[in-house]
CSV table of C-alpha atoms in Angstrom, one decimal:
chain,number,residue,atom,x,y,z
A,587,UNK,CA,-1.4,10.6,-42.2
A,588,UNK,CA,1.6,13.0,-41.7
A,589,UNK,CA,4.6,14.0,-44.0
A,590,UNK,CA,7.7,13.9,-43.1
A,591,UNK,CA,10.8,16.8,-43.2
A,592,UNK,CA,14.2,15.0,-43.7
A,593,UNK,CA,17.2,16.7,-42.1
A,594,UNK,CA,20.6,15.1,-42.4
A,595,UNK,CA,23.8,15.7,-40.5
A,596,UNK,CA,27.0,16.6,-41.4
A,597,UNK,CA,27.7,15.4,-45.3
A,598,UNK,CA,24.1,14.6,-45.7
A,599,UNK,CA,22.8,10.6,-45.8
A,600,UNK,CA,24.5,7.8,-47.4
A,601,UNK,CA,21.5,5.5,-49.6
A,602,UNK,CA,21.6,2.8,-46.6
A,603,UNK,CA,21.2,5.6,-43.8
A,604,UNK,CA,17.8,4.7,-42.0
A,605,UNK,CA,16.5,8.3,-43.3
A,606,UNK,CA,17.4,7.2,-46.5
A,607,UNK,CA,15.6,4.3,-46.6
A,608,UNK,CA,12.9,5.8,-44.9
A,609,UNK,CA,12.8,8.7,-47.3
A,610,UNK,CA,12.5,6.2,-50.1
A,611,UNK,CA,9.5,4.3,-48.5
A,612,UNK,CA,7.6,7.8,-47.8
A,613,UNK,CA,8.0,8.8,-51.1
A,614,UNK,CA,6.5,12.2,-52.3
A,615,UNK,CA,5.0,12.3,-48.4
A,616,UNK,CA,8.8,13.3,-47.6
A,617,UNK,CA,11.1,16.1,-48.2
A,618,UNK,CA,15.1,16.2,-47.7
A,619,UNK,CA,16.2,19.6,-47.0
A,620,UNK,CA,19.0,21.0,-49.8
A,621,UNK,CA,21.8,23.1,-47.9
A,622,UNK,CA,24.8,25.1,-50.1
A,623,UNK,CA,26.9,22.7,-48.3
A,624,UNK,CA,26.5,19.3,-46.4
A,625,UNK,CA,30.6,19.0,-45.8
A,626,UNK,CA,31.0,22.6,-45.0
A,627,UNK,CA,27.5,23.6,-43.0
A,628,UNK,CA,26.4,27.1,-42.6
A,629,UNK,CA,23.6,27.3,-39.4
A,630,UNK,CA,22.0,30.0,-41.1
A,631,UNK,CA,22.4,28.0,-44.1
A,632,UNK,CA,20.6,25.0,-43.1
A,633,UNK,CA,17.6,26.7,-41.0
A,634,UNK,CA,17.1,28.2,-44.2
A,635,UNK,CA,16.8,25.0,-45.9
A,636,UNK,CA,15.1,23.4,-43.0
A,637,UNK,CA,12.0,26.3,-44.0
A,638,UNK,CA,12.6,25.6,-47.6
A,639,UNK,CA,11.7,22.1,-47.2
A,640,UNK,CA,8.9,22.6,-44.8
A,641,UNK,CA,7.1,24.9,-47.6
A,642,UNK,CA,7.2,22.5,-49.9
A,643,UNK,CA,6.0,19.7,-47.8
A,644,UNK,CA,3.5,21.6,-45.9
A,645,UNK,CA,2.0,21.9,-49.7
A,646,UNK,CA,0.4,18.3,-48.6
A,647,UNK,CA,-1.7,19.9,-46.1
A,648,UNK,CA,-1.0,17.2,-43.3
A,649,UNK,CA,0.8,17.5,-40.4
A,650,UNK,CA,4.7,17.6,-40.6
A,651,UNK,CA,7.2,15.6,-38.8
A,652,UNK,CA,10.9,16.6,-38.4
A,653,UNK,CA,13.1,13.7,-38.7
A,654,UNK,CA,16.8,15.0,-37.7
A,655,UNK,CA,20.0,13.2,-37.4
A,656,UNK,CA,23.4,14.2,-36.1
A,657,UNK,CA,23.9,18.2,-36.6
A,658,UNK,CA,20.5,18.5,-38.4
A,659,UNK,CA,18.9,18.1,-34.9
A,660,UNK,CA,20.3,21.4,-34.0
A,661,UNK,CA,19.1,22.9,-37.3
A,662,UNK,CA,16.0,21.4,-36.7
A,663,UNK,CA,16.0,23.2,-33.3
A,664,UNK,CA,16.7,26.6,-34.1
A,665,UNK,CA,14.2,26.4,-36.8
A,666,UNK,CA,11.5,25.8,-34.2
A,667,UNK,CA,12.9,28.4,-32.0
A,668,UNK,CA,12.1,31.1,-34.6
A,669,UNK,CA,9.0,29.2,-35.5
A,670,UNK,CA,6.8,28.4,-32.2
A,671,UNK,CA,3.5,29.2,-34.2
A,672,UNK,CA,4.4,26.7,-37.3
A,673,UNK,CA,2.3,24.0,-37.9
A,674,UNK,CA,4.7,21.2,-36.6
A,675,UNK,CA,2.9,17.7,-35.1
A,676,UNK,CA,6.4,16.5,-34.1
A,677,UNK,CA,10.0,16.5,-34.1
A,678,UNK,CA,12.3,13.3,-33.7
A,679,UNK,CA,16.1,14.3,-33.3
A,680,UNK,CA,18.6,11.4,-33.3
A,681,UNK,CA,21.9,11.7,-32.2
A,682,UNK,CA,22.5,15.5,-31.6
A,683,UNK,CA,26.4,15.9,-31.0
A,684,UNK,CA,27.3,17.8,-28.2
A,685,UNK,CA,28.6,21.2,-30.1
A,686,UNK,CA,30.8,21.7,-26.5
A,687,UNK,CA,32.5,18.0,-26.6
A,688,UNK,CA,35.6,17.5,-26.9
A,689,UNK,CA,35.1,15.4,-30.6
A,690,UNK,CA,32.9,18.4,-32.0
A,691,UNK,CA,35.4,20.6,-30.6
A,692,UNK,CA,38.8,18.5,-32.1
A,693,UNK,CA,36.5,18.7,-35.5
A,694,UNK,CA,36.4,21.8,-35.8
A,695,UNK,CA,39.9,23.0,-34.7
A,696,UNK,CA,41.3,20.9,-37.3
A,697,UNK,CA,39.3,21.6,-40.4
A,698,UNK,CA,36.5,24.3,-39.4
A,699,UNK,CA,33.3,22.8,-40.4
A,700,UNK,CA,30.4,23.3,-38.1
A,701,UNK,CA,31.8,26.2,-36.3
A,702,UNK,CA,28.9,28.4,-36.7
A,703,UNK,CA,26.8,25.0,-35.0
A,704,UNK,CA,28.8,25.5,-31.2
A,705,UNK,CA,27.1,28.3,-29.8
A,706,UNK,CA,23.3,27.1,-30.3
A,707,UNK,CA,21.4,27.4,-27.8
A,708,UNK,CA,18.7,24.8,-26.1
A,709,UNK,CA,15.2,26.4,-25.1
A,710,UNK,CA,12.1,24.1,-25.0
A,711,UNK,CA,10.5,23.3,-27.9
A,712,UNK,CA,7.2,24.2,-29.0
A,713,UNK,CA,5.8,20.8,-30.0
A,714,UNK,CA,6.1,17.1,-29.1
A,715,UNK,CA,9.9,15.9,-29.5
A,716,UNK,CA,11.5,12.7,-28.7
A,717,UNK,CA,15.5,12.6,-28.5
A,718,UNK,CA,16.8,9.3,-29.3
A,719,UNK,CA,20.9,8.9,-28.0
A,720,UNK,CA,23.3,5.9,-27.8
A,721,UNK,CA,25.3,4.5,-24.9
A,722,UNK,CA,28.7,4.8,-27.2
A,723,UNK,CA,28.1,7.5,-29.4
A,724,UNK,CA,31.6,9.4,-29.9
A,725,UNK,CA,29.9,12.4,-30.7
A,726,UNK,CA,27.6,12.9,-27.6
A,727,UNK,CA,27.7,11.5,-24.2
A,728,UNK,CA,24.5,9.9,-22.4
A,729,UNK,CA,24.2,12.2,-20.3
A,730,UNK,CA,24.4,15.0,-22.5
A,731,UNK,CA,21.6,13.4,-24.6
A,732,UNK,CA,19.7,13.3,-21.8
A,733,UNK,CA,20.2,17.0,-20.8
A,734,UNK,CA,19.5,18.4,-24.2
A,735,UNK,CA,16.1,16.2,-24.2
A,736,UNK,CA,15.5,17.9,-20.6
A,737,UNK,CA,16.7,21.3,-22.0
A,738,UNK,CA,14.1,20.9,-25.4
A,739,UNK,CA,11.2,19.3,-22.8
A,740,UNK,CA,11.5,16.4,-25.0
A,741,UNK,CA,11.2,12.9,-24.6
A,742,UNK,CA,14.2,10.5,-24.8
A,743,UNK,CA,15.5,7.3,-25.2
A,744,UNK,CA,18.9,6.4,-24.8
A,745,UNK,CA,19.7,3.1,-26.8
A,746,UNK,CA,22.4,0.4,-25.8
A,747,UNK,CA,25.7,0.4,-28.7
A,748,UNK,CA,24.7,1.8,-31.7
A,749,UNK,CA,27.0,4.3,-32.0
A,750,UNK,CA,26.5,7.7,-34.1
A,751,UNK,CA,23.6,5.7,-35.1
A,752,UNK,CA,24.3,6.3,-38.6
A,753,UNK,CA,24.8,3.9,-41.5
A,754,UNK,CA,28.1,2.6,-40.2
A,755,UNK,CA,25.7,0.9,-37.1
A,756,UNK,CA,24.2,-1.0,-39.2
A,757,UNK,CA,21.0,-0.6,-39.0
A,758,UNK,CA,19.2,-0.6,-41.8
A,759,UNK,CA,16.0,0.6,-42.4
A,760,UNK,CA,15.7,0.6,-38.3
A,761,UNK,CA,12.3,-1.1,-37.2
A,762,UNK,CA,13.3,0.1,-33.3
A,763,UNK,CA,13.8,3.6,-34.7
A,764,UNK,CA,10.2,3.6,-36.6
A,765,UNK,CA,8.7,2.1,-33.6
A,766,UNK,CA,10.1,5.4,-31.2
A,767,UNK,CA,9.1,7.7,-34.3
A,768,UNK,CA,5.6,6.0,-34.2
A,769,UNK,CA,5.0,6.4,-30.2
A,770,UNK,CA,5.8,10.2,-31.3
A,771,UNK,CA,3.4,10.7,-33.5
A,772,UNK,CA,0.6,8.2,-32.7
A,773,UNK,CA,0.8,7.4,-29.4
A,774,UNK,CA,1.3,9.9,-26.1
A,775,UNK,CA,2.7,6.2,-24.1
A,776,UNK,CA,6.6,5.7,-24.5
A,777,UNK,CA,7.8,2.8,-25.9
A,778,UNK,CA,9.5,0.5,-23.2
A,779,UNK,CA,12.5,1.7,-21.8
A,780,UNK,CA,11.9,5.3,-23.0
A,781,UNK,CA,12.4,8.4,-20.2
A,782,UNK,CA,9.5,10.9,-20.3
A,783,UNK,CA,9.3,14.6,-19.4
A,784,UNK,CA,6.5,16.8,-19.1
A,785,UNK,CA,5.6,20.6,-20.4
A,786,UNK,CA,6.1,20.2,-24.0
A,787,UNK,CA,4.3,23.1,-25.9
A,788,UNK,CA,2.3,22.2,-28.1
């Protein structure tokens, strides 16, 4: 049994966002993490609320999952930076944009949220991580997926069409997202079609 630390992207999760749906089948096992500002984030800010969160649901004394979408992927990360020694069993980080592409870039010249997101950095984690990308998302490239799961020393798997693989993909509650967030924390053997790389710390 683990519990799980919830943390949303940019403007948080909509009710039919997979970590919504997942949060609601987890129940008191999960914890969302409560920024000052989901439209206007504050790094700082959020790694805050990232340890906030993981207080409170390390009260359940099992291990703790990060489960990250979008811009809270790189919260997620630089929480772990400063926290190598935490008691994590896992992180799972979906859909990190690309803080340097030209759409995070565009975003931010026009109305300024995120800034403080574009200069993080990408050192290897210190637990198991798997980075789950999409073929189309506008946000992040493939191959940028795949050099930030290289860069964390992270597993990854880059799925076919599903955009920012948020609640406009339709997804749902995501079975093929539970599956990859299973293989993390129950099973060393990637699913099919999933990319592995070696030296994680754990």
């Amino acid at each position: 049994m683990v519990a799980y630390l919830i943390i949303p992207g940019i403007d948080g999760s909509d009710e039919q966002h997979w970590q919504s749906l997942w949060e609601r089948e987890w129940g008191p096992a999960a914890v969302r993490i409560a920024p000052a500002s989901w439209s206007v984030p504050d790094l700082d800010d959020w790694v805050e609320a990232v340890q906030v969160a993981h207080d409170e649901v390390s009260r359940h004394d099992r291990p703790v999952v990060l489960v990250a979408h979008s811009l809270g992927c790189w919260a997620a990360a630089r929480w772990l930076d400063g926290n190598a020694s935490g008691p994590v069993a896992g992180a799972f980080l979906v859909a990190p944009p690309d803080p340097r592409g030209e759409v995070f870039a565009s975003r931010v010249r026009t109305s300024q949220p995120a800034a403080t997101f574009i200069e993080t950095s990408t050192r290897p984690l210190p637990c198991p991580a798997l980075v789950v990308g999409s073929s189309d998302d506008p946000y992040c490239a493939p191959e940028a997926t795949v050099d930030f799961a290289a860069r964390w020393q992270a597993r990854r798997h880059v799925a076919d069409g599903l955009g920012h693989i948020n609640s406009t993909s339709g997804l749902g509650a995501w079975p093929q997202g539970r599956a990859l967030l299973d293989s993390l924390t129950g099973s060393d053997r990637p699913p099919h079609g999933t990319s592995s790389t070696s030296g994680c710390r754990r």
